[in-house]
Amino acid sequence: NECASLFTRKNDTGKVLIVILSSNSGMAGAFNSNIIKEISSLKQKYCNEEILWLPIGKKVAEALKHRKNQIIEERNEENLMP
């Protein structure tokens, strides 16, 4: 497959890791809002698998927590690098 990469490979673990990005402030309202709406779409797409979330940005992390999703680690501008 010409689109195959380390980041899109399939496995048999029954788990999916989704890295999702947003801003840290409310100044990017439509951007953040659209990203947060995508959470529901992704949950439906991978409904038969365990979803692990890696949010980068305060707004999406807050939205995932509010919806009680499984966050493996949280990153924002203060702790972007490990």
One Martini backbone bead per residue (centre of mass of N, CA, C, O) as a GRO file, in nm:
protein
   82
    1ASN     BB    1   0.094   0.037   0.025
    2GLU     BB    2   0.144   0.379  -0.033
    3CYS     BB    3   0.025   0.471   0.274
    4ALA     BB    4   0.211   0.322   0.436
    5SER     BB    5   0.294   0.333   0.790
    6LEU     BB    6   0.375   0.352   1.113
    7PHE     BB    7   0.103   0.538   1.170
    8THR     BB    8  -0.105   0.317   0.990
    9ARG     BB    9  -0.085   0.053   1.108
   10LYS     BB   10  -0.177  -0.267   1.159
   11ASN     BB   11  -0.321  -0.463   1.428
   12ASP     BB   12  -0.400  -0.727   1.692
   13THR     BB   13  -0.483  -0.569   1.976
   14GLY     BB   14  -0.750  -0.370   1.976
   15LYS     BB   15  -0.591  -0.098   1.936
   16VAL     BB   16  -0.603   0.271   1.941
   17LEU     BB   17  -0.408   0.548   1.843
   18ILE     BB   18  -0.483   0.897   1.914
   19VAL     BB   19  -0.370   1.193   1.776
   20ILE     BB   20  -0.467   1.514   1.913
   21LEU     BB   21  -0.518   1.855   1.810
   22SER     BB   22  -0.481   2.178   1.979
   23SER     BB   23  -0.533   2.440   2.152
   24ASN     BB   24  -0.493   2.632   2.462
   25SER     BB   25  -0.705   2.831   2.356
   26GLY     BB   26  -1.004   3.024   2.263
   27MET     BB   27  -0.895   3.175   1.991
   28ALA     BB   28  -0.972   2.887   1.821
   29GLY     BB   29  -1.275   2.803   1.805
   30ALA     BB   30  -1.335   2.648   1.535
   31PHE     BB   31  -1.101   2.456   1.551
   32ASN     BB   32  -1.165   2.324   1.822
   33SER     BB   33  -1.456   2.239   1.759
   34ASN     BB   34  -1.387   2.047   1.522
   35ILE     BB   35  -1.205   1.859   1.679
   36ILE     BB   36  -1.413   1.775   1.896
   37LYS     BB   37  -1.619   1.653   1.693
   38GLU     BB   38  -1.422   1.423   1.594
   39ILE     BB   39  -1.437   1.234   1.833
   40SER     BB   40  -1.709   1.097   1.767
   41SER     BB   41  -1.625   0.986   1.493
   42LEU     BB   42  -1.389   0.809   1.598
   43LYS     BB   43  -1.555   0.636   1.794
   44GLN     BB   44  -1.726   0.507   1.568
   45LYS     BB   45  -1.500   0.393   1.387
   46TYR     BB   46  -1.369   0.247   1.676
   47CYS     BB   47  -1.593   0.073   1.843
   48ASN     BB   48  -1.423  -0.224   1.841
   49GLU     BB   49  -1.204  -0.053   1.997
   50GLU     BB   50  -0.945   0.053   2.181
   51ILE     BB   51  -0.904   0.385   2.289
   52LEU     BB   52  -0.616   0.589   2.266
   53TRP     BB   53  -0.519   0.904   2.393
   54LEU     BB   54  -0.319   1.194   2.250
   55PRO     BB   55  -0.315   1.498   2.366
   56ILE     BB   56  -0.257   1.825   2.202
   57GLY     BB   57  -0.386   2.033   2.409
   58LYS     BB   58  -0.610   2.170   2.623
   59LYS     BB   59  -0.894   2.149   2.485
   60VAL     BB   60  -0.891   1.843   2.411
   61ALA     BB   61  -0.830   1.734   2.692
   62GLU     BB   62  -1.087   1.841   2.827
   63ALA     BB   63  -1.289   1.694   2.641
   64LEU     BB   64  -1.195   1.405   2.705
   65LYS     BB   65  -1.244   1.414   3.009
   66HIS     BB   66  -1.545   1.488   2.999
   67ARG     BB   67  -1.589   1.201   2.825
   68LYS     BB   68  -1.418   0.970   2.954
   69ASN     BB   69  -1.140   0.916   2.830
   70GLN     BB   70  -0.845   0.746   2.736
   71ILE     BB   71  -0.553   0.880   2.866
   72ILE     BB   72  -0.205   0.839   2.836
   73GLU     BB   73  -0.129   1.145   2.757
   74GLU     BB   74  -0.029   1.490   2.813
   75ARG     BB   75  -0.008   1.782   2.598
   76ASN     BB   76   0.165   2.102   2.588
   77GLU     BB   77   0.347   2.385   2.584
   78GLU     BB   78   0.489   2.308   2.862
   79ASN     BB   79   0.507   1.962   2.772
   80LEU     BB   80   0.598   1.865   2.480
   81MET     BB   81   0.856   1.763   2.597
   82PRO     BB   82   0.990   1.487   2.779
   0.00000   0.00000   0.00000
